[in-house]
PDB file of C-alpha atoms in Angstrom:
ATOM      1  CA  UNK D  51      -0.144   0.007  -0.048  1.00 72.00           C
ATOM      2  CA  UNK D  52       0.951   3.436  -0.742  1.00 90.00           C
ATOM      3  CA  UNK D  53       1.027   6.862   0.175  1.00 94.00           C
ATOM      4  CA  UNK D  54      -2.122   7.477  -2.051  1.00 95.00           C
ATOM      5  CA  UNK D  55      -3.966   4.672  -0.162  1.00 96.00           C
ATOM      6  CA  UNK D  56      -3.388   6.103   3.297  1.00 97.00           C
ATOM      7  CA  UNK D  57      -3.898  10.035   1.917  1.00 97.00           C
ATOM      8  CA  UNK D  58      -7.817   8.894   0.577  1.00 97.00           C
ATOM      9  CA  UNK D  59      -8.219   7.353   4.200  1.00 97.00           C
ATOM     10  CA  UNK D  60      -7.397  10.708   5.287  1.00 98.00           C
ATOM     11  CA  UNK D  61     -10.125  11.645   3.145  1.00 98.00           C
ATOM     12  CA  UNK D  62     -12.721   9.728   3.861  1.00 98.00           C
ATOM     13  CA  UNK D  63     -12.304   9.861   7.435  1.00 98.00           C
ATOM     14  CA  UNK D  64     -12.462  13.579   6.794  1.00 98.00           C
ATOM     15  CA  UNK D  65     -15.796  14.072   5.448  1.00 97.00           C
ATOM     16  CA  UNK D  66     -17.270  13.103   9.205  1.00 95.00           C
ATOM     17  CA  UNK D  67     -16.802  16.574   9.716  1.00 95.00           C
ATOM     18  CA  UNK D  68     -18.600  17.953   6.852  1.00 94.00           C
ATOM     19  CA  UNK D  69     -20.563  20.686   8.172  1.00 92.00           C
ATOM     20  CA  UNK D  70     -19.584  20.830  11.936  1.00 95.00           C
ATOM     21  CA  UNK D  71     -15.916  21.599  11.840  1.00 95.00           C
ATOM     22  CA  UNK D  72     -16.392  25.452  10.667  1.00 95.00           C
ATOM     23  CA  UNK D  73     -14.693  27.732   9.776  1.00 95.00           C
ATOM     24  CA  UNK D  74     -11.947  24.622  10.441  1.00 95.00           C
ATOM     25  CA  UNK D  75     -11.091  22.827   7.706  1.00 96.00           C
ATOM     26  CA  UNK D  76     -12.202  18.682   7.457  1.00 97.00           C
ATOM     27  CA  UNK D  77      -9.328  16.929   8.253  1.00 98.00           C
ATOM     28  CA  UNK D  78      -8.237  13.321   8.916  1.00 98.00           C
ATOM     29  CA  UNK D  79      -5.617  11.138   9.599  1.00 98.00           C
ATOM     30  CA  UNK D  80      -4.055   8.287  10.171  1.00 98.00           C
ATOM     31  CA  UNK D  81      -0.959   6.506  11.661  1.00 98.00           C
ATOM     32  CA  UNK D  82       0.901   3.941   9.890  1.00 97.00           C
ATOM     33  CA  UNK D  83       3.906   1.728  11.857  1.00 95.00           C
ATOM     34  CA  UNK D  84       5.478  -1.109   9.602  1.00 92.00           C
ATOM     35  CA  UNK D  85       2.505  -0.734   7.222  1.00 91.00           C
ATOM     36  CA  UNK D  86      -0.112  -1.789   9.915  1.00 94.00           C
ATOM     37  CA  UNK D  87      -2.685   1.375  10.890  1.00 95.00           C
ATOM     38  CA  UNK D  88      -2.659   2.310  14.169  1.00 96.00           C
ATOM     39  CA  UNK D  89      -4.356   5.086  14.477  1.00 97.00           C
ATOM     40  CA  UNK D  90      -6.972   6.788  12.801  1.00 97.00           C
ATOM     41  CA  UNK D  91      -9.133  10.402  13.824  1.00 97.00           C
ATOM     42  CA  UNK D  92     -10.795  13.113  12.297  1.00 98.00           C
ATOM     43  CA  UNK D  93     -11.062  16.835  13.445  1.00 97.00           C
ATOM     44  CA  UNK D  94     -15.227  16.043  14.286  1.00 96.00           C
ATOM     45  CA  UNK D  95     -15.772  19.925  15.262  1.00 93.00           C
ATOM     46  CA  UNK D  96     -14.039  23.727  15.441  1.00 91.00           C
ATOM     47  CA  UNK D  97     -12.943  23.735  19.610  1.00 89.00           C
ATOM     48  CA  UNK D  98     -12.331  20.127  19.449  1.00 93.00           C
ATOM     49  CA  UNK D  99      -8.666  18.188  19.205  1.00 94.00           C
ATOM     50  CA  UNK D 100      -7.888  18.683  15.873  1.00 95.00           C
ATOM     51  CA  UNK D 101      -7.335  14.969  13.574  1.00 96.00           C
ATOM     52  CA  UNK D 102      -3.639  14.270  14.331  1.00 96.00           C
ATOM     53  CA  UNK D 103      -4.405  14.702  17.861  1.00 96.00           C
ATOM     54  CA  UNK D 104      -7.328  12.566  17.627  1.00 96.00           C
ATOM     55  CA  UNK D 105      -5.644   9.664  15.566  1.00 97.00           C
ATOM     56  CA  UNK D 106      -2.435   9.909  18.156  1.00 96.00           C
ATOM     57  CA  UNK D 107      -4.997   9.339  21.196  1.00 95.00           C
ATOM     58  CA  UNK D 108      -6.306   6.205  19.676  1.00 94.00           C
ATOM     59  CA  UNK D 109      -3.400   4.665  19.012  1.00 96.00           C
ATOM     60  CA  UNK D 110      -2.826   0.655  19.413  1.00 95.00           C
ATOM     61  CA  UNK D 111       1.137   1.052  20.664  1.00 94.00           C
ATOM     62  CA  UNK D 112       3.727   3.038  20.903  1.00 96.00           C
ATOM     63  CA  UNK D 113       3.693   5.665  17.761  1.00 96.00           C
ATOM     64  CA  UNK D 114       7.514   6.010  17.173  1.00 96.00           C
ATOM     65  CA  UNK D 115       8.902   5.875  14.293  1.00 96.00           C
ATOM     66  CA  UNK D 116       5.984   5.198  12.582  1.00 97.00           C
ATOM     67  CA  UNK D 117       4.273   7.840   9.499  1.00 97.00           C
ATOM     68  CA  UNK D 118       1.681  10.359   9.555  1.00 98.00           C
ATOM     69  CA  UNK D 119      -0.863  10.427   6.804  1.00 98.00           C
ATOM     70  CA  UNK D 120      -2.739  14.084   6.789  1.00 98.00           C
ATOM     71  CA  UNK D 121      -4.808  15.755   3.733  1.00 98.00           C
ATOM     72  CA  UNK D 122      -3.847  19.046   4.850  1.00 97.00           C
ATOM     73  CA  UNK D 123      -0.452  20.750   7.013  1.00 96.00           C
ATOM     74  CA  UNK D 124      -0.387  20.433  10.315  1.00 95.00           C
ATOM     75  CA  UNK D 125      -0.944  23.490  12.909  1.00 91.00           C
ATOM     76  CA  UNK D 126       1.848  25.608  13.889  1.00 86.00           C
ATOM     77  CA  UNK D 127       0.137  28.035  16.724  1.00 75.00           C
ATOM     78  CA  UNK D 128      -2.227  28.383  19.757  1.00 70.00           C
ATOM     79  CA  UNK D 129      -5.686  28.736  18.676  1.00 69.00           C
ATOM     80  CA  UNK D 130      -8.426  27.528  20.328  1.00 70.00           C
ATOM     81  CA  UNK D 131      -6.538  24.302  20.941  1.00 74.00           C
ATOM     82  CA  UNK D 132      -2.361  23.466  21.047  1.00 81.00           C
ATOM     83  CA  UNK D 133      -0.444  23.698  17.958  1.00 86.00           C
ATOM     84  CA  UNK D 134      -0.085  19.939  16.481  1.00 93.00           C
ATOM     85  CA  UNK D 135       3.449  20.500  15.345  1.00 94.00           C
ATOM     86  CA  UNK D 136       4.562  19.966  19.189  1.00 93.00           C
ATOM     87  CA  UNK D 137       2.392  16.337  20.190  1.00 95.00           C
ATOM     88  CA  UNK D 138       3.871  15.161  16.148  1.00 96.00           C
ATOM     89  CA  UNK D 139       7.590  15.922  17.273  1.00 96.00           C
ATOM     90  CA  UNK D 140       6.823  14.469  21.031  1.00 95.00           C
ATOM     91  CA  UNK D 141       5.378  11.241  19.891  1.00 96.00           C
ATOM     92  CA  UNK D 142       9.101  10.333  17.802  1.00 96.00           C
ATOM     93  CA  UNK D 143       6.857  10.447  14.457  1.00 97.00           C
ATOM     94  CA  UNK D 144       9.327   9.811  12.129  1.00 97.00           C
ATOM     95  CA  UNK D 145       7.668  11.205   8.551  1.00 97.00           C
ATOM     96  CA  UNK D 146       4.098  12.736   7.816  1.00 97.00           C
ATOM     97  CA  UNK D 147       2.690  12.930   4.456  1.00 97.00           C
ATOM     98  CA  UNK D 148       0.216  15.418   3.742  1.00 97.00           C
ATOM     99  CA  UNK D 149      -1.828  16.400   0.311  1.00 97.00           C
ATOM    100  CA  UNK D 150      -1.426  20.232   0.814  1.00 97.00           C
ATOM    101  CA  UNK D 151       0.269  23.101   2.711  1.00 96.00           C
ATOM    102  CA  UNK D 152      -2.323  24.937   4.816  1.00 95.00           C
ATOM    103  CA  UNK D 153      -3.511  28.110   2.871  1.00 96.00           C
ATOM    104  CA  UNK D 154      -4.148  30.010   6.393  1.00 94.00           C
ATOM    105  CA  UNK D 155      -0.952  32.286   6.349  1.00 90.00           C
ATOM    106  CA  UNK D 156      -0.559  31.814  10.525  1.00 88.00           C
ATOM    107  CA  UNK D 157       0.079  28.165   9.203  1.00 89.00           C
ATOM    108  CA  UNK D 158       1.529  27.841   5.297  1.00 92.00           C
ATOM    109  CA  UNK D 159       4.642  26.458   5.386  1.00 92.00           C
ATOM    110  CA  UNK D 160       5.430  27.003   9.239  1.00 93.00           C
ATOM    111  CA  UNK D 161       4.106  23.103   9.911  1.00 94.00           C
ATOM    112  CA  UNK D 162       6.165  22.020   7.759  1.00 95.00           C
ATOM    113  CA  UNK D 163       9.643  24.167   8.768  1.00 95.00           C
ATOM    114  CA  UNK D 164       8.906  23.083  12.667  1.00 95.00           C
ATOM    115  CA  UNK D 165       8.678  19.613  11.839  1.00 96.00           C
ATOM    116  CA  UNK D 166      11.550  19.277   9.751  1.00 96.00           C
ATOM    117  CA  UNK D 167      13.805  21.572  12.164  1.00 96.00           C
ATOM    118  CA  UNK D 168      13.063  18.498  14.662  1.00 96.00           C
ATOM    119  CA  UNK D 169      14.139  15.707  12.133  1.00 96.00           C
ATOM    120  CA  UNK D 170      11.287  15.165  10.677  1.00 97.00           C
ATOM    121  CA  UNK D 171      10.651  14.031   7.096  1.00 96.00           C
ATOM    122  CA  UNK D 172       7.755  15.494   5.584  1.00 97.00           C
ATOM    123  CA  UNK D 173       5.882  15.164   1.761  1.00 96.00           C
ATOM    124  CA  UNK D 174       3.833  17.241   0.507  1.00 96.00           C
ATOM    125  CA  UNK D 175       1.201  16.950  -2.875  1.00 95.00           C
ATOM    126  CA  UNK D 176       0.102  13.980  -3.258  1.00 96.00           C
ATOM    127  CA  UNK D 177      -3.863  13.679  -4.168  1.00 97.00           C
ATOM    128  CA  UNK D 178      -3.372  17.863  -4.003  1.00 97.00           C
ATOM    129  CA  UNK D 179      -6.570  18.359  -5.774  1.00 97.00           C
ATOM    130  CA  UNK D 180      -9.018  16.197  -4.245  1.00 97.00           C
ATOM    131  CA  UNK D 181      -8.108  17.463  -1.047  1.00 98.00           C
ATOM    132  CA  UNK D 182      -8.458  21.220  -2.176  1.00 97.00           C
ATOM    133  CA  UNK D 183     -11.814  20.344  -3.565  1.00 97.00           C
ATOM    134  CA  UNK D 184     -13.019  18.620  -0.417  1.00 97.00           C
ATOM    135  CA  UNK D 185     -12.164  22.089   1.561  1.00 98.00           C
ATOM    136  CA  UNK D 186     -12.796  24.615  -1.362  1.00 98.00           C
ATOM    137  CA  UNK D 187     -14.439  26.813   1.125  1.00 98.00           C
ATOM    138  CA  UNK D 188     -11.756  27.131   3.246  1.00 97.00           C
ATOM    139  CA  UNK D 189      -9.222  27.524   0.722  1.00 97.00           C
ATOM    140  CA  UNK D 190     -11.492  30.132  -0.990  1.00 97.00           C
ATOM    141  CA  UNK D 191     -11.812  32.009   2.083  1.00 97.00           C
ATOM    142  CA  UNK D 192      -8.199  32.577   3.107  1.00 96.00           C
ATOM    143  CA  UNK D 193      -6.962  32.590  -0.834  1.00 96.00           C
ATOM    144  CA  UNK D 194      -9.528  34.818  -1.918  1.00 96.00           C
ATOM    145  CA  UNK D 195     -10.064  36.881   1.100  1.00 95.00           C
ATOM    146  CA  UNK D 196     -14.055  36.364   1.162  1.00 96.00           C
ATOM    147  CA  UNK D 197     -16.203  33.421   1.691  1.00 97.00           C
ATOM    148  CA  UNK D 198     -16.860  30.385  -1.037  1.00 98.00           C
ATOM    149  CA  UNK D 199     -20.055  31.393  -2.566  1.00 98.00           C
ATOM    150  CA  UNK D 200     -22.984  28.652  -4.455  1.00 98.00           C
ATOM    151  CA  UNK D 201     -26.257  29.981  -5.992  1.00 98.00           C
ATOM    152  CA  UNK D 202     -29.006  27.126  -5.083  1.00 98.00           C
ATOM    153  CA  UNK D 203     -31.852  27.876  -7.420  1.00 97.00           C
ATOM    154  CA  UNK D 204     -35.202  24.997  -8.723  1.00 97.00           C
ATOM    155  CA  UNK D 205     -36.340  26.308 -11.856  1.00 97.00           C
ATOM    156  CA  UNK D 206     -38.848  25.263 -14.802  1.00 97.00           C
ATOM    157  CA  UNK D 207     -37.189  24.548 -18.186  1.00 97.00           C
ATOM    158  CA  UNK D 208     -38.243  28.266 -19.130  1.00 96.00           C
ATOM    159  CA  UNK D 209     -36.092  29.491 -16.502  1.00 95.00           C
ATOM    160  CA  UNK D 210     -38.663  30.688 -13.830  1.00 97.00           C
ATOM    161  CA  UNK D 211     -38.283  30.179  -9.820  1.00 96.00           C
ATOM    162  CA  UNK D 212     -41.975  31.449  -8.891  1.00 94.00           C
ATOM    163  CA  UNK D 213     -45.723  32.610 -10.650  1.00 95.00           C
ATOM    164  CA  UNK D 214     -46.333  35.988 -11.296  1.00 94.00           C
ATOM    165  CA  UNK D 215     -48.395  35.651  -7.823  1.00 91.00           C
ATOM    166  CA  UNK D 216     -45.277  34.684  -6.586  1.00 89.00           C
ATOM    167  CA  UNK D 217     -46.251  30.696  -6.273  1.00 89.00           C
ATOM    168  CA  UNK D 218     -43.257  28.067  -6.287  1.00 90.00           C
ATOM    169  CA  UNK D 219     -44.526  25.455  -3.904  1.00 89.00           C
ATOM    170  CA  UNK D 220     -43.470  23.120  -5.429  1.00 92.00           C
ATOM    171  CA  UNK D 221     -41.686  23.132  -8.886  1.00 96.00           C
ATOM    172  CA  UNK D 222     -38.989  20.483  -7.859  1.00 97.00           C
ATOM    173  CA  UNK D 223     -40.178  16.917  -6.653  1.00 97.00           C
ATOM    174  CA  UNK D 224     -39.717  15.856  -3.035  1.00 96.00           C
ATOM    175  CA  UNK D 225     -36.599  13.724  -3.926  1.00 97.00           C
ATOM    176  CA  UNK D 226     -35.178  16.750  -5.621  1.00 97.00           C
ATOM    177  CA  UNK D 227     -35.601  18.775  -2.725  1.00 96.00           C
ATOM    178  CA  UNK D 228     -34.353  16.794   0.015  1.00 95.00           C
ATOM    179  CA  UNK D 229     -31.559  16.610  -1.655  1.00 96.00           C
ATOM    180  CA  UNK D 230     -31.121  20.781  -2.094  1.00 95.00           C
ATOM    181  CA  UNK D 231     -32.049  20.847   1.487  1.00 94.00           C
ATOM    182  CA  UNK D 232     -29.069  18.077   2.464  1.00 94.00           C
ATOM    183  CA  UNK D 233     -26.702  20.907   0.970  1.00 95.00           C
ATOM    184  CA  UNK D 234     -27.166  22.987   3.225  1.00 96.00           C
ATOM    185  CA  UNK D 235     -25.396  20.738   5.968  1.00 94.00           C
ATOM    186  CA  UNK D 236     -22.400  21.612   3.901  1.00 94.00           C
ATOM    187  CA  UNK D 237     -22.331  25.304   4.299  1.00 97.00           C
ATOM    188  CA  UNK D 238     -20.837  27.510   6.802  1.00 97.00           C
ATOM    189  CA  UNK D 239     -24.118  29.811   6.342  1.00 97.00           C
ATOM    190  CA  UNK D 240     -27.131  30.129   3.996  1.00 97.00           C
ATOM    191  CA  UNK D 241     -28.325  33.644   2.721  1.00 97.00           C
ATOM    192  CA  UNK D 242     -31.971  34.540   1.668  1.00 96.00           C
ATOM    193  CA  UNK D 243     -33.381  38.356   0.539  1.00 93.00           C
ATOM    194  CA  UNK D 244     -35.935  40.042   3.161  1.00 93.00           C
ATOM    195  CA  UNK D 245     -38.745  39.271   0.673  1.00 90.00           C
ATOM    196  CA  UNK D 246     -38.297  35.582   1.073  1.00 91.00           C
ATOM    197  CA  UNK D 247     -38.694  35.232   4.866  1.00 92.00           C
ATOM    198  CA  UNK D 248     -41.782  37.374   4.081  1.00 89.00           C
ATOM    199  CA  UNK D 249     -43.336  35.601   1.370  1.00 88.00           C
ATOM    200  CA  UNK D 250     -42.519  32.113   1.944  1.00 88.00           C
ATOM    201  CA  UNK D 251     -41.276  31.927   6.028  1.00 90.00           C
ATOM    202  CA  UNK D 252     -39.069  29.069   5.087  1.00 91.00           C
ATOM    203  CA  UNK D 253     -36.993  26.995   7.780  1.00 92.00           C
ATOM    204  CA  UNK D 254     -33.961  26.841   5.610  1.00 93.00           C
ATOM    205  CA  UNK D 255     -32.310  24.246   7.673  1.00 93.00           C
ATOM    206  CA  UNK D 256     -31.080  20.741   7.044  1.00 92.00           C
ATOM    207  CA  UNK D 257     -34.340  19.026   8.837  1.00 86.00           C
ATOM    208  CA  UNK D 258     -31.818  15.652   9.028  1.00 83.00           C
ATOM    209  CA  UNK D 259     -30.978  14.697  12.766  1.00 81.00           C
ATOM    210  CA  UNK D 260     -27.064  14.503  13.776  1.00 79.00           C
ATOM    211  CA  UNK D 261     -26.762  16.954  10.546  1.00 85.00           C
ATOM    212  CA  UNK D 262     -25.841  20.200  11.838  1.00 90.00           C
ATOM    213  CA  UNK D 263     -27.811  23.741  10.584  1.00 93.00           C
ATOM    214  CA  UNK D 264     -25.878  26.205   9.207  1.00 96.00           C
ATOM    215  CA  UNK D 265     -26.129  29.943  10.268  1.00 97.00           C
ATOM    216  CA  UNK D 266     -28.937  31.642   8.487  1.00 97.00           C
ATOM    217  CA  UNK D 267     -28.399  35.204   6.849  1.00 96.00           C
ATOM    218  CA  UNK D 268     -30.862  37.079   6.218  1.00 95.00           C
ATOM    219  CA  UNK D 269     -30.469  40.368   4.101  1.00 94.00           C
ATOM    220  CA  UNK D 270     -32.711  42.865   4.607  1.00 91.00           C
ATOM    221  CA  UNK D 271     -34.746  45.005   7.697  1.00 87.00           C
ATOM    222  CA  UNK D 272     -35.460  43.213  10.920  1.00 83.00           C
ATOM    223  CA  UNK D 273     -38.546  45.159  11.219  1.00 84.00           C
ATOM    224  CA  UNK D 274     -40.226  43.403   8.117  1.00 89.00           C
ATOM    225  CA  UNK D 275     -39.507  40.133   9.255  1.00 89.00           C
ATOM    226  CA  UNK D 276     -42.683  39.289  11.589  1.00 87.00           C
ATOM    227  CA  UNK D 277     -41.413  37.629  15.239  1.00 87.00           C
ATOM    228  CA  UNK D 278     -42.914  34.294  14.519  1.00 89.00           C
ATOM    229  CA  UNK D 279     -40.620  33.484  11.436  1.00 92.00           C
ATOM    230  CA  UNK D 280     -38.928  30.313  11.123  1.00 94.00           C
ATOM    231  CA  UNK D 281     -35.836  32.227  10.447  1.00 92.00           C
ATOM    232  CA  UNK D 282     -35.765  33.263  14.035  1.00 92.00           C
ATOM    233  CA  UNK D 283     -37.001  30.165  15.920  1.00 93.00           C
ATOM    234  CA  UNK D 284     -33.372  29.988  17.722  1.00 93.00           C
ATOM    235  CA  UNK D 285     -30.301  32.807  18.049  1.00 93.00           C
ATOM    236  CA  UNK D 286     -28.537  30.744  14.847  1.00 94.00           C
ATOM    237  CA  UNK D 287     -29.074  34.188  12.425  1.00 95.00           C
ATOM    238  CA  UNK D 288     -27.749  37.111  11.537  1.00 95.00           C
ATOM    239  CA  UNK D 289     -29.236  40.054   9.690  1.00 95.00           C
ATOM    240  CA  UNK D 290     -27.666  42.033   7.587  1.00 94.00           C
ATOM    241  CA  UNK D 291     -28.688  45.487   6.887  1.00 91.00           C
ATOM    242  CA  UNK D 292     -25.783  46.080   3.640  1.00 83.00           C
ATOM    243  CA  UNK D 293     -27.186  47.452   0.209  1.00 76.00           C
ATOM    244  CA  UNK D 294     -23.824  46.128  -1.366  1.00 89.00           C
ATOM    245  CA  UNK D 295     -22.959  42.564  -2.115  1.00 94.00           C
ATOM    246  CA  UNK D 296     -18.816  43.813  -1.292  1.00 91.00           C
ATOM    247  CA  UNK D 297     -19.572  44.916   1.598  1.00 92.00           C
ATOM    248  CA  UNK D 298     -21.628  42.108   2.578  1.00 94.00           C
ATOM    249  CA  UNK D 299     -19.217  39.760   2.355  1.00 94.00           C
ATOM    250  CA  UNK D 300     -16.507  41.872   4.058  1.00 93.00           C
ATOM    251  CA  UNK D 301     -19.051  41.859   6.613  1.00 94.00           C
ATOM    252  CA  UNK D 302     -18.936  37.715   6.521  1.00 95.00           C
ATOM    253  CA  UNK D 303     -15.160  37.545   6.249  1.00 95.00           C
ATOM    254  CA  UNK D 304     -15.371  39.400   9.611  1.00 94.00           C
ATOM    255  CA  UNK D 305     -17.509  37.037  11.206  1.00 95.00           C
ATOM    256  CA  UNK D 306     -15.032  34.482  10.035  1.00 96.00           C
ATOM    257  CA  UNK D 307     -17.961  32.468   7.686  1.00 97.00           C
ATOM    258  CA  UNK D 308     -16.189  30.409   5.414  1.00 97.00           C
ATOM    259  CA  UNK D 309     -19.414  29.249   2.883  1.00 98.00           C
ATOM    260  CA  UNK D 310     -22.657  30.878   1.575  1.00 98.00           C
ATOM    261  CA  UNK D 311     -25.004  29.054  -0.011  1.00 98.00           C
ATOM    262  CA  UNK D 312     -27.676  31.729  -1.156  1.00 97.00           C
ATOM    263  CA  UNK D 313     -30.851  30.478  -1.924  1.00 94.00           C
ATOM    264  CA  UNK D 314     -32.532  33.240  -3.286  1.00 85.00           C
ATOM    265  CA  UNK D 315     -35.040  35.133  -4.441  1.00 89.00           C
ATOM    266  CA  UNK D 316     -34.901  36.196  -7.646  1.00 94.00           C
ATOM    267  CA  UNK D 317     -33.201  39.389  -6.670  1.00 94.00           C
ATOM    268  CA  UNK D 318     -30.356  37.875  -4.454  1.00 95.00           C
ATOM    269  CA  UNK D 319     -29.332  35.638  -7.087  1.00 96.00           C
ATOM    270  CA  UNK D 320     -29.478  38.236  -9.680  1.00 96.00           C
ATOM    271  CA  UNK D 321     -27.409  40.696  -7.238  1.00 94.00           C
ATOM    272  CA  UNK D 322     -24.747  38.022  -6.908  1.00 95.00           C
ATOM    273  CA  UNK D 323     -24.674  36.910 -10.739  1.00 96.00           C
ATOM    274  CA  UNK D 324     -23.942  40.741 -11.758  1.00 95.00           C
ATOM    275  CA  UNK D 325     -21.265  41.333  -9.127  1.00 94.00           C
ATOM    276  CA  UNK D 326     -19.694  37.853 -10.475  1.00 93.00           C
ATOM    277  CA  UNK D 327     -18.563  36.751  -7.227  1.00 93.00           C
ATOM    278  CA  UNK D 328     -20.137  33.472  -7.082  1.00 97.00           C
ATOM    279  CA  UNK D 329     -18.003  30.019  -7.107  1.00 98.00           C
ATOM    280  CA  UNK D 330     -20.241  27.087  -7.561  1.00 98.00           C
ATOM    281  CA  UNK D 331     -23.975  26.555  -9.045  1.00 98.00           C
ATOM    282  CA  UNK D 332     -26.469  24.260  -8.289  1.00 98.00           C
ATOM    283  CA  UNK D 333     -29.366  24.469 -10.517  1.00 98.00           C
ATOM    284  CA  UNK D 334     -32.548  22.501  -9.923  1.00 98.00           C
ATOM    285  CA  UNK D 335     -34.752  21.835 -12.866  1.00 98.00           C
ATOM    286  CA  UNK D 336     -38.123  20.594 -13.204  1.00 98.00           C
ATOM    287  CA  UNK D 337     -39.973  19.212 -17.035  1.00 98.00           C
ATOM    288  CA  UNK D 338     -42.478  22.306 -16.389  1.00 97.00           C
ATOM    289  CA  UNK D 339     -43.263  25.750 -18.714  1.00 97.00           C
ATOM    290  CA  UNK D 340     -44.471  28.349 -15.721  1.00 97.00           C
ATOM    291  CA  UNK D 341     -44.944  31.223 -18.394  1.00 96.00           C
ATOM    292  CA  UNK D 342     -45.498  34.681 -18.230  1.00 94.00           C
ATOM    293  CA  UNK D 343     -43.406  37.768 -18.644  1.00 93.00           C
ATOM    294  CA  UNK D 344     -43.823  38.902 -14.949  1.00 94.00           C
ATOM    295  CA  UNK D 345     -43.177  35.134 -13.227  1.00 95.00           C
ATOM    296  CA  UNK D 346     -40.020  35.450 -11.170  1.00 95.00           C
ATOM    297  CA  UNK D 347     -36.887  34.325 -13.112  1.00 95.00           C
ATOM    298  CA  UNK D 348     -33.164  35.302 -11.477  1.00 95.00           C
ATOM    299  CA  UNK D 349     -33.309  39.270 -11.466  1.00 94.00           C
ATOM    300  CA  UNK D 350     -31.113  41.839 -11.525  1.00 93.00           C
ATOM    301  CA  UNK D 351     -28.751  43.690 -14.180  1.00 94.00           C
ATOM    302  CA  UNK D 352     -28.354  40.002 -16.426  1.00 94.00           C
ATOM    303  CA  UNK D 353     -25.743  39.943 -18.888  1.00 94.00           C
ATOM    304  CA  UNK D 354     -25.627  42.333 -22.227  1.00 94.00           C
ATOM    305  CA  UNK D 355     -24.830  39.769 -24.667  1.00 95.00           C
ATOM    306  CA  UNK D 356     -24.592  36.046 -24.678  1.00 95.00           C
ATOM    307  CA  UNK D 357     -20.803  35.777 -24.852  1.00 95.00           C
ATOM    308  CA  UNK D 358     -20.908  37.591 -21.648  1.00 95.00           C
ATOM    309  CA  UNK D 359     -22.870  35.192 -19.671  1.00 95.00           C
ATOM    310  CA  UNK D 360     -21.736  33.395 -16.921  1.00 95.00           C
ATOM    311  CA  UNK D 361     -20.095  30.287 -17.918  1.00 97.00           C
ATOM    312  CA  UNK D 362     -19.802  26.798 -15.736  1.00 97.00           C
ATOM    313  CA  UNK D 363     -17.034  24.391 -15.922  1.00 97.00           C
ATOM    314  CA  UNK D 364     -16.040  20.668 -14.160  1.00 97.00           C
ATOM    315  CA  UNK D 365     -19.911  19.758 -14.915  1.00 98.00           C
ATOM    316  CA  UNK D 366     -21.824  17.287 -13.328  1.00 98.00           C
ATOM    317  CA  UNK D 367     -25.388  16.028 -13.690  1.00 98.00           C
ATOM    318  CA  UNK D 368     -27.653  13.913 -10.668  1.00 98.00           C
ATOM    319  CA  UNK D 369     -31.419  12.924 -11.644  1.00 98.00           C
ATOM    320  CA  UNK D 370     -33.998  12.450  -9.419  1.00 98.00           C
ATOM    321  CA  UNK D 371     -36.704  11.113 -11.440  1.00 97.00           C
ATOM    322  CA  UNK D 372     -37.842  13.358 -14.256  1.00 97.00           C
ATOM    323  CA  UNK D 373     -35.938  16.313 -11.602  1.00 98.00           C
ATOM    324  CA  UNK D 374     -32.271  16.919 -13.023  1.00 98.00           C
ATOM    325  CA  UNK D 375     -29.740  18.781 -11.492  1.00 98.00           C
ATOM    326  CA  UNK D 376     -26.605  20.369 -12.982  1.00 98.00           C
ATOM    327  CA  UNK D 377     -23.425  21.147 -10.682  1.00 98.00           C
ATOM    328  CA  UNK D 378     -20.430  23.444 -12.117  1.00 98.00           C
ATOM    329  CA  UNK D 379     -17.548  26.046 -11.228  1.00 98.00           C
ATOM    330  CA  UNK D 380     -17.433  29.779 -12.143  1.00 96.00           C
ATOM    331  CA  UNK D 381     -14.848  30.150 -15.025  1.00 91.00           C
TER     332      UNK D 381
END
């Protein structure tokens, strides 16, 4: 078994922390000695021990002389937990193999350097693309200095997300809607405009036991929201009245929110599209035609020409009976 095999195991373990680790990355770790796995762990949630510490605490024998595999560079500073590099050095691990350097400037390259100065061999770069994709929000947050932004919407074949009266329940089928709700659990926050809250009274939660609800972000004035609205059911929400998307992203960056799933309504989706601040799109389509020039579609100013329309890459498709989800990344 080679490095790829064990690093794939770290990626599987890391996914177990999905939704719970924000604003930290998802990280998994395995410890191997003489070809045998003697310890494994993953970062369970922000503030809890990191993956390396979990793996070290669960070793079945002395880790001295072993190899640590991890999908992200070990941390080297005091945060909510002590530096993982200290524990690795103390354990007398011989080698550390990780897929990518940590994009956080507090760590980037420093963890590797500390380990090497302590005489520990390091290898970096194997399965780097897979590791970056797993933590795409974390990398975007630190490299672009803003949250990772994903748009999600459900539309008819003619591009309508509601009728001219605003009715939209339901364009897509139950299977598609269930999957759409599950997407919320992958993001740090979910965002809608005030009109969506007033008209639809959305829940904006995952509604699955064992999955963490994202922070609910509402754009607008709190005075417009009825006190019995579902979005106000607990304290896990933010109401932001800023007028521009760049200002909004600055506020979210300051609050260390690393990813946002934008769900609507039409004008809110259009504003993000106009600003060009979109990383990923989830577009659900149902085989119906709504029609009507005053029916609701994605708003904003839109592209002046087809050539200037936002294009997607790395496209994938998923079917839910006769409904189709198209997922892609902005070029």
